[in-house]
PDB file of C-alpha atoms in Angstrom:
ATOM      1  CA  GLY B  26       0.000   0.000   0.000  1.00 80.00           C
ATOM      2  CA  ASN B  27       0.866   3.686  -0.012  1.00 84.00           C
ATOM      3  CA  SER B  28       2.273   5.386   3.054  1.00 88.00           C
ATOM      4  CA  VAL B  29       4.488   8.246   4.167  1.00 93.00           C
ATOM      5  CA  THR B  30       6.885   8.263   7.105  1.00 94.00           C
ATOM      6  CA  GLN B  31       8.312  11.493   8.507  1.00 93.00           C
ATOM      7  CA  MET B  32      10.855  12.124  11.201  1.00 86.00           C
ATOM      8  CA  GLU B  33       9.242  12.705  14.540  1.00 83.00           C
ATOM      9  CA  GLY B  34       9.426  16.070  16.175  1.00 85.00           C
ATOM     10  CA  PRO B  35       9.341  18.433  17.704  1.00 94.00           C
ATOM     11  CA  VAL B  36      12.369  20.078  16.137  1.00 96.00           C
ATOM     12  CA  THR B  37      13.823  23.205  17.721  1.00 97.00           C
ATOM     13  CA  LEU B  38      16.457  25.251  15.892  1.00 97.00           C
ATOM     14  CA  SER B  39      18.133  28.574  16.334  1.00 97.00           C
ATOM     15  CA  GLU B  40      17.559  31.244  13.713  1.00 97.00           C
ATOM     16  CA  GLU B  41      19.831  30.834  10.644  1.00 97.00           C
ATOM     17  CA  ALA B  42      20.415  27.138  11.341  1.00 98.00           C
ATOM     18  CA  PHE B  43      20.170  24.490   8.613  1.00 98.00           C
ATOM     19  CA  LEU B  44      16.957  22.478   8.509  1.00 97.00           C
ATOM     20  CA  THR B  45      16.374  18.941   7.325  1.00 97.00           C
ATOM     21  CA  ILE B  46      13.094  17.090   7.838  1.00 97.00           C
ATOM     22  CA  ASN B  47      13.266  13.515   6.606  1.00 97.00           C
ATOM     23  CA  CYS B  48      10.461  11.927   4.623  1.00 97.00           C
ATOM     24  CA  THR B  49      10.343   8.481   3.071  1.00 97.00           C
ATOM     25  CA  TYR B  50       7.511   6.871   1.232  1.00 95.00           C
ATOM     26  CA  THR B  51       6.109   3.551   0.107  1.00 94.00           C
ATOM     27  CA  ALA B  52       4.089   3.476  -3.074  1.00 90.00           C
ATOM     28  CA  THR B  53       3.370   1.356  -6.083  1.00 81.00           C
ATOM     29  CA  GLY B  54       3.602   3.105  -9.390  1.00 78.00           C
ATOM     30  CA  TYR B  55       4.892   6.659  -9.703  1.00 82.00           C
ATOM     31  CA  PRO B  56       3.550   8.976  -7.019  1.00 89.00           C
ATOM     32  CA  SER B  57       3.685  12.737  -6.859  1.00 90.00           C
ATOM     33  CA  LEU B  58       5.256  14.068  -3.663  1.00 93.00           C
ATOM     34  CA  PHE B  59       4.385  17.159  -1.682  1.00 93.00           C
ATOM     35  CA  TRP B  60       5.319  19.194   1.353  1.00 95.00           C
ATOM     36  CA  TYR B  61       2.571  21.127   3.099  1.00 94.00           C
ATOM     37  CA  VAL B  62       2.999  23.648   5.911  1.00 95.00           C
ATOM     38  CA  GLN B  63       0.490  24.439   8.654  1.00 92.00           C
ATOM     39  CA  TYR B  64       0.885  27.646  10.640  1.00 92.00           C
ATOM     40  CA  PRO B  65      -0.813  27.883  14.035  1.00 86.00           C
ATOM     41  CA  GLY B  66      -4.589  28.050  13.769  1.00 81.00           C
ATOM     42  CA  GLU B  67      -4.597  27.714  10.003  1.00 83.00           C
ATOM     43  CA  GLY B  68      -5.199  25.072   7.365  1.00 84.00           C
ATOM     44  CA  LEU B  69      -2.475  23.400   5.364  1.00 88.00           C
ATOM     45  CA  GLN B  70      -0.760  25.271   2.552  1.00 90.00           C
ATOM     46  CA  LEU B  71       1.129  23.702  -0.315  1.00 90.00           C
ATOM     47  CA  LEU B  72       4.820  24.485   0.129  1.00 94.00           C
ATOM     48  CA  LEU B  73       6.347  22.589  -2.785  1.00 94.00           C
ATOM     49  CA  LYS B  74       5.870  19.527  -4.931  1.00 92.00           C
ATOM     50  CA  ALA B  75       7.640  17.172  -7.330  1.00 93.00           C
ATOM     51  CA  THR B  76       5.888  14.937  -9.803  1.00 89.00           C
ATOM     52  CA  LYS B  77       8.647  12.661 -11.099  1.00 90.00           C
ATOM     53  CA  ALA B  78      11.971  11.184 -10.079  1.00 92.00           C
ATOM     54  CA  ASP B  79      14.905  13.620  -9.744  1.00 95.00           C
ATOM     55  CA  ASP B  80      12.590  16.638  -9.812  1.00 95.00           C
ATOM     56  CA  LYS B  81      13.412  19.313  -7.260  1.00 97.00           C
ATOM     57  CA  GLY B  82      10.597  21.307  -5.746  1.00 96.00           C
ATOM     58  CA  SER B  83      11.447  24.675  -4.228  1.00 97.00           C
ATOM     59  CA  ASN B  84       9.643  27.599  -2.614  1.00 95.00           C
ATOM     60  CA  LYS B  85      10.467  30.292  -0.031  1.00 95.00           C
ATOM     61  CA  GLY B  86      14.010  28.952   0.377  1.00 97.00           C
ATOM     62  CA  PHE B  87      12.813  25.388   1.010  1.00 98.00           C
ATOM     63  CA  GLU B  88      13.855  22.558  -1.300  1.00 98.00           C
ATOM     64  CA  ALA B  89      13.131  18.857  -1.671  1.00 98.00           C
ATOM     65  CA  THR B  90      14.348  16.379  -4.288  1.00 98.00           C
ATOM     66  CA  TYR B  91      12.339  13.357  -5.395  1.00 97.00           C
ATOM     67  CA  ARG B  92      14.744  10.401  -4.937  1.00 96.00           C
ATOM     68  CA  LYS B  93      13.248   7.225  -6.372  1.00 93.00           C
ATOM     69  CA  GLU B  94      16.273   5.073  -5.511  1.00 94.00           C
ATOM     70  CA  THR B  95      15.959   5.881  -1.800  1.00 95.00           C
ATOM     71  CA  THR B  96      12.173   6.550  -1.859  1.00 96.00           C
ATOM     72  CA  SER B  97      12.777   9.853  -0.126  1.00 97.00           C
ATOM     73  CA  PHE B  98      11.692  13.479  -0.327  1.00 98.00           C
ATOM     74  CA  HIS B  99      13.586  15.263   2.435  1.00 98.00           C
ATOM     75  CA  LEU B 100      12.802  18.921   3.107  1.00 98.00           C
ATOM     76  CA  GLU B 101      15.751  21.313   3.502  1.00 98.00           C
ATOM     77  CA  LYS B 102      16.347  24.980   4.117  1.00 98.00           C
ATOM     78  CA  GLY B 103      19.721  26.588   4.465  1.00 97.00           C
ATOM     79  CA  SER B 104      18.854  29.293   6.993  1.00 96.00           C
ATOM     80  CA  VAL B 105      15.607  29.130   8.949  1.00 97.00           C
ATOM     81  CA  GLN B 106      13.772  32.130  10.334  1.00 97.00           C
ATOM     82  CA  VAL B 107      11.430  32.522  13.290  1.00 97.00           C
ATOM     83  CA  SER B 108       8.571  32.864  10.786  1.00 96.00           C
ATOM     84  CA  ASP B 109       9.240  29.286   9.585  1.00 97.00           C
ATOM     85  CA  SER B 110       7.905  27.919  12.873  1.00 97.00           C
ATOM     86  CA  ALA B 111       5.051  25.635  11.836  1.00 96.00           C
ATOM     87  CA  VAL B 112       4.088  22.003  11.338  1.00 94.00           C
ATOM     88  CA  TYR B 113       5.343  20.411   8.129  1.00 96.00           C
ATOM     89  CA  PHE B 114       3.575  17.503   6.422  1.00 94.00           C
ATOM     90  CA  CYS B 115       4.988  15.249   3.752  1.00 95.00           C
ATOM     91  CA  ALA B 116       2.397  13.711   1.439  1.00 92.00           C
ATOM     92  CA  LEU B 117       2.077  11.587  -1.649  1.00 90.00           C
ATOM     93  CA  SER B 118      -0.548  11.210  -4.314  1.00 85.00           C
ATOM     94  CA  ALA B 119      -0.578   8.020  -6.343  1.00 77.00           C
ATOM     95  CA  SER B 120      -2.417   7.362  -9.571  1.00 68.00           C
ATOM     96  CA  ASN B 121      -3.033   3.720  -8.649  1.00 65.00           C
ATOM     97  CA  THR B 122      -5.315   4.894  -5.820  1.00 63.00           C
ATOM     98  CA  GLY B 123      -7.176   7.568  -7.755  1.00 62.00           C
ATOM     99  CA  ASN B 124      -4.696  10.271  -6.747  1.00 65.00           C
ATOM    100  CA  GLN B 125      -5.796  10.103  -3.136  1.00 74.00           C
ATOM    101  CA  PHE B 126      -3.449  11.868  -0.752  1.00 82.00           C
ATOM    102  CA  TYR B 127      -1.544  10.076   1.971  1.00 86.00           C
ATOM    103  CA  PHE B 128      -0.092  12.327   4.666  1.00 89.00           C
ATOM    104  CA  GLY B 129       2.697  11.795   7.138  1.00 91.00           C
ATOM    105  CA  THR B 130       2.061  12.550  10.794  1.00 90.00           C
ATOM    106  CA  GLY B 131       3.653  15.994  10.621  1.00 92.00           C
ATOM    107  CA  THR B 132       6.830  17.478  12.116  1.00 94.00           C
ATOM    108  CA  SER B 133       6.603  20.489  14.374  1.00 94.00           C
ATOM    109  CA  LEU B 134       9.375  23.059  13.901  1.00 97.00           C
ATOM    110  CA  THR B 135      10.122  25.860  16.345  1.00 97.00           C
ATOM    111  CA  VAL B 136      12.767  28.431  15.454  1.00 97.00           C
ATOM    112  CA  ILE B 137      14.099  30.525  18.327  1.00 97.00           C
ATOM    113  CA  PRO B 138      15.789  33.907  17.912  1.00 95.00           C
TER     114      PRO B 138
ATOM    115  CA  ASN S   1     -11.124  36.159  -1.421  1.00 60.00           C
ATOM    116  CA  ALA S   2     -11.132  32.968  -3.455  1.00 70.00           C
ATOM    117  CA  GLY S   3     -10.562  29.805  -1.491  1.00 90.00           C
ATOM    118  CA  VAL S   4     -12.162  27.211   0.723  1.00 93.00           C
ATOM    119  CA  THR S   5     -14.461  28.483   3.476  1.00 94.00           C
ATOM    120  CA  GLN S   6     -15.353  26.336   6.461  1.00 95.00           C
ATOM    121  CA  THR S   7     -17.917  27.104   9.137  1.00 96.00           C
ATOM    122  CA  PRO S   8     -18.062  27.062  12.082  1.00 96.00           C
ATOM    123  CA  LYS S   9     -14.478  27.495  13.306  1.00 94.00           C
ATOM    124  CA  PHE S  10     -15.252  26.032  16.725  1.00 95.00           C
ATOM    125  CA  GLN S  11     -18.063  23.814  17.988  1.00 96.00           C
ATOM    126  CA  VAL S  12     -18.867  21.940  21.171  1.00 97.00           C
ATOM    127  CA  LEU S  13     -21.427  19.127  20.980  1.00 97.00           C
ATOM    128  CA  LYS S  14     -22.930  16.782  23.493  1.00 97.00           C
ATOM    129  CA  THR S  15     -22.734  13.064  22.844  1.00 98.00           C
ATOM    130  CA  GLY S  16     -25.589  12.004  20.569  1.00 97.00           C
ATOM    131  CA  GLN S  17     -26.189  15.406  19.019  1.00 97.00           C
ATOM    132  CA  SER S  18     -26.024  15.873  15.280  1.00 96.00           C
ATOM    133  CA  MET S  19     -24.576  18.728  13.293  1.00 96.00           C
ATOM    134  CA  THR S  20     -23.326  19.741   9.861  1.00 97.00           C
ATOM    135  CA  LEU S  21     -19.913  21.195   9.098  1.00 98.00           C
ATOM    136  CA  GLN S  22     -20.116  23.482   6.112  1.00 97.00           C
ATOM    137  CA  CYS S  23     -17.549  23.731   3.323  1.00 97.00           C
ATOM    138  CA  ALA S  24     -17.740  25.971   0.268  1.00 97.00           C
ATOM    139  CA  GLN S  25     -15.255  26.799  -2.466  1.00 96.00           C
ATOM    140  CA  ASP S  26     -15.450  29.411  -5.204  1.00 94.00           C
ATOM    141  CA  MET S  27     -12.679  28.146  -7.477  1.00 92.00           C
ATOM    142  CA  ASN S  28     -14.875  25.835  -9.567  1.00 91.00           C
ATOM    143  CA  HIS S  29     -12.936  22.853  -8.249  1.00 91.00           C
ATOM    144  CA  GLU S  30     -14.401  19.473  -9.094  1.00 89.00           C
ATOM    145  CA  TYR S  31     -12.633  17.507  -6.382  1.00 89.00           C
ATOM    146  CA  MET S  32     -13.451  18.071  -2.712  1.00 91.00           C
ATOM    147  CA  SER S  33     -12.635  16.111   0.407  1.00 92.00           C
ATOM    148  CA  TRP S  34     -12.903  16.058   4.181  1.00 95.00           C
ATOM    149  CA  TYR S  35     -10.045  15.152   6.513  1.00 93.00           C
ATOM    150  CA  ARG S  36      -9.738  14.879  10.241  1.00 95.00           C
ATOM    151  CA  GLN S  37      -6.513  15.765  12.020  1.00 92.00           C
ATOM    152  CA  ASP S  38      -5.631  14.070  15.285  1.00 91.00           C
ATOM    153  CA  PRO S  39      -2.395  14.360  17.287  1.00 83.00           C
ATOM    154  CA  GLY S  40       0.251  11.897  16.120  1.00 78.00           C
ATOM    155  CA  MET S  41      -1.920  10.588  13.284  1.00 80.00           C
ATOM    156  CA  GLY S  42      -1.599  13.194  10.580  1.00 83.00           C
ATOM    157  CA  LEU S  43      -4.592  13.733   8.344  1.00 88.00           C
ATOM    158  CA  ARG S  44      -7.019  10.958   7.560  1.00 90.00           C
ATOM    159  CA  LEU S  45      -9.491  11.071   4.695  1.00 89.00           C
ATOM    160  CA  ILE S  46     -13.161  10.792   5.713  1.00 94.00           C
ATOM    161  CA  HIS S  47     -15.092  11.252   2.459  1.00 94.00           C
ATOM    162  CA  TYR S  48     -14.413  12.752  -0.916  1.00 91.00           C
ATOM    163  CA  SER S  49     -16.249  13.819  -4.056  1.00 92.00           C
ATOM    164  CA  VAL S  50     -15.050  13.962  -7.653  1.00 87.00           C
ATOM    165  CA  GLY S  51     -17.964  16.123  -8.774  1.00 90.00           C
ATOM    166  CA  ALA S  52     -21.546  17.125  -8.096  1.00 94.00           C
ATOM    167  CA  GLY S  53     -23.679  14.113  -7.278  1.00 94.00           C
ATOM    168  CA  ILE S  54     -20.686  11.795  -6.718  1.00 93.00           C
ATOM    169  CA  THR S  55     -19.262  10.922  -3.316  1.00 94.00           C
ATOM    170  CA  ASP S  56     -17.181   8.087  -1.936  1.00 91.00           C
ATOM    171  CA  GLN S  57     -15.710   6.901   1.332  1.00 92.00           C
ATOM    172  CA  GLY S  58     -12.187   7.502   2.497  1.00 88.00           C
ATOM    173  CA  GLU S  59     -10.167   5.861   5.235  1.00 86.00           C
ATOM    174  CA  VAL S  60     -12.406   6.714   8.235  1.00 93.00           C
ATOM    175  CA  PRO S  61     -16.018   7.232   7.031  1.00 96.00           C
ATOM    176  CA  ASN S  62     -17.974   5.700   9.915  1.00 96.00           C
ATOM    177  CA  GLY S  63     -20.239   8.155  11.720  1.00 96.00           C
ATOM    178  CA  TYR S  64     -20.150  10.722   8.914  1.00 97.00           C
ATOM    179  CA  ASN S  65     -22.309  11.444   5.887  1.00 97.00           C
ATOM    180  CA  VAL S  66     -21.705  13.740   2.947  1.00 97.00           C
ATOM    181  CA  SER S  67     -23.548  14.984  -0.099  1.00 96.00           C
ATOM    182  CA  ARG S  68     -22.547  17.082  -3.100  1.00 97.00           C
ATOM    183  CA  SER S  69     -25.563  18.730  -4.672  1.00 96.00           C
ATOM    184  CA  THR S  70     -23.538  21.595  -6.174  1.00 96.00           C
ATOM    185  CA  THR S  71     -19.937  22.031  -7.297  1.00 95.00           C
ATOM    186  CA  GLU S  72     -19.389  24.689  -4.639  1.00 96.00           C
ATOM    187  CA  ASP S  73     -20.631  22.987  -1.464  1.00 97.00           C
ATOM    188  CA  PHE S  74     -19.594  19.807   0.325  1.00 98.00           C
ATOM    189  CA  PRO S  75     -21.145  19.575   3.819  1.00 98.00           C
ATOM    190  CA  LEU S  76     -20.103  16.934   6.351  1.00 98.00           C
ATOM    191  CA  ARG S  77     -22.792  15.597   8.676  1.00 98.00           C
ATOM    192  CA  LEU S  78     -22.218  13.982  12.039  1.00 96.00           C
ATOM    193  CA  LEU S  79     -25.267  11.829  12.670  1.00 92.00           C
ATOM    194  CA  SER S  80     -24.815  11.085  16.384  1.00 96.00           C
ATOM    195  CA  ALA S  81     -21.702  12.685  17.810  1.00 96.00           C
ATOM    196  CA  ALA S  82     -19.305  10.613  19.906  1.00 97.00           C
ATOM    197  CA  PRO S  83     -16.264  11.698  21.966  1.00 97.00           C
ATOM    198  CA  SER S  84     -14.061   9.814  19.459  1.00 96.00           C
ATOM    199  CA  GLN S  85     -15.073  12.401  16.876  1.00 97.00           C
ATOM    200  CA  THR S  86     -13.357  15.183  18.814  1.00 97.00           C
ATOM    201  CA  SER S  87     -10.871  16.442  16.256  1.00 97.00           C
ATOM    202  CA  VAL S  88      -9.967  19.222  13.864  1.00 95.00           C
ATOM    203  CA  TYR S  89     -11.729  18.858  10.536  1.00 96.00           C
ATOM    204  CA  PHE S  90     -10.362  20.200   7.268  1.00 94.00           C
ATOM    205  CA  CYS S  91     -12.103  20.551   3.964  1.00 94.00           C
ATOM    206  CA  ALA S  92      -9.927  20.643   0.844  1.00 91.00           C
ATOM    207  CA  SER S  93     -10.459  21.022  -2.874  1.00 91.00           C
ATOM    208  CA  SER S  94      -8.531  20.742  -6.094  1.00 86.00           C
ATOM    209  CA  TYR S  95      -9.232  21.343  -9.749  1.00 79.00           C
ATOM    210  CA  SER S  96      -9.445  17.665 -10.581  1.00 69.00           C
ATOM    211  CA  ILE S  97      -8.400  14.335  -9.204  1.00 60.00           C
ATOM    212  CA  GLU S  98      -5.864  14.089 -12.027  1.00 60.00           C
ATOM    213  CA  GLN S  99      -4.157  17.319 -10.958  1.00 60.00           C
ATOM    214  CA  PRO S 100      -3.196  16.802  -7.350  1.00 58.00           C
ATOM    215  CA  GLY S 101      -2.531  19.786  -5.111  1.00 70.00           C
ATOM    216  CA  TYR S 102      -5.067  20.813  -2.554  1.00 80.00           C
ATOM    217  CA  THR S 103      -6.379  24.117  -1.275  1.00 87.00           C
ATOM    218  CA  PHE S 104      -7.341  23.679   2.361  1.00 90.00           C
ATOM    219  CA  GLY S 105      -9.876  25.483   4.481  1.00 92.00           C
ATOM    220  CA  SER S 106      -8.837  26.884   7.858  1.00 90.00           C
ATOM    221  CA  GLY S 107     -10.462  24.059   9.802  1.00 92.00           C
ATOM    222  CA  THR S 108     -13.249  23.386  12.304  1.00 95.00           C
ATOM    223  CA  ARG S 109     -12.249  22.431  15.834  1.00 95.00           C
ATOM    224  CA  LEU S 110     -14.929  20.102  17.193  1.00 97.00           C
ATOM    225  CA  THR S 111     -15.196  18.918  20.778  1.00 97.00           C
ATOM    226  CA  VAL S 112     -17.717  16.252  21.765  1.00 97.00           C
ATOM    227  CA  VAL S 113     -18.395  16.004  25.496  1.00 97.00           C
TER     228      VAL S 113
END
């Protein structure tokens, strides 16, 4: 079946530190991969996506590369800011299941000044 | 502003009561879905719809009903509320099931006592 596994949080970093949030997936076929961000009290917002192997999604300084050989889609940012504090969700959408979304459990990030 | 609108934002119910969570979108999206978000479990799909008049069950449909009489609206009904249905509920939509990438509403926080 399809599933997503994310590193457990919470993650606490100092401002300007390097961020990595690990995400691995299990899927049959060729899924699309996504990172969503949820700020306090809000719904989820699409952060970035990649639809095929070796694609790199990027937005707001965040990047993630679709690695088929390691079934991974790790989220990275070179220098985090306090405003990046949020919960981050990795997700996949697979055509063999009607493009239904499968979400990871979320990773909470707190950035301190 | 275009997007997904959910009402109410907060609700407290007594066990056995019924209620409807409203969801409306003005982007002419065909695909709409309801998720519940629980700590440590990520988002789980309750019901979804690929167009007006068409609905189907997701991962956790028991205790919930949906209908899709128009493209814009996708209400979620709790028939007889139970404490296990205490959660945050998110409605989401996308242009089509073939073009993954959701727009989420801001959520409804439901407490059943």
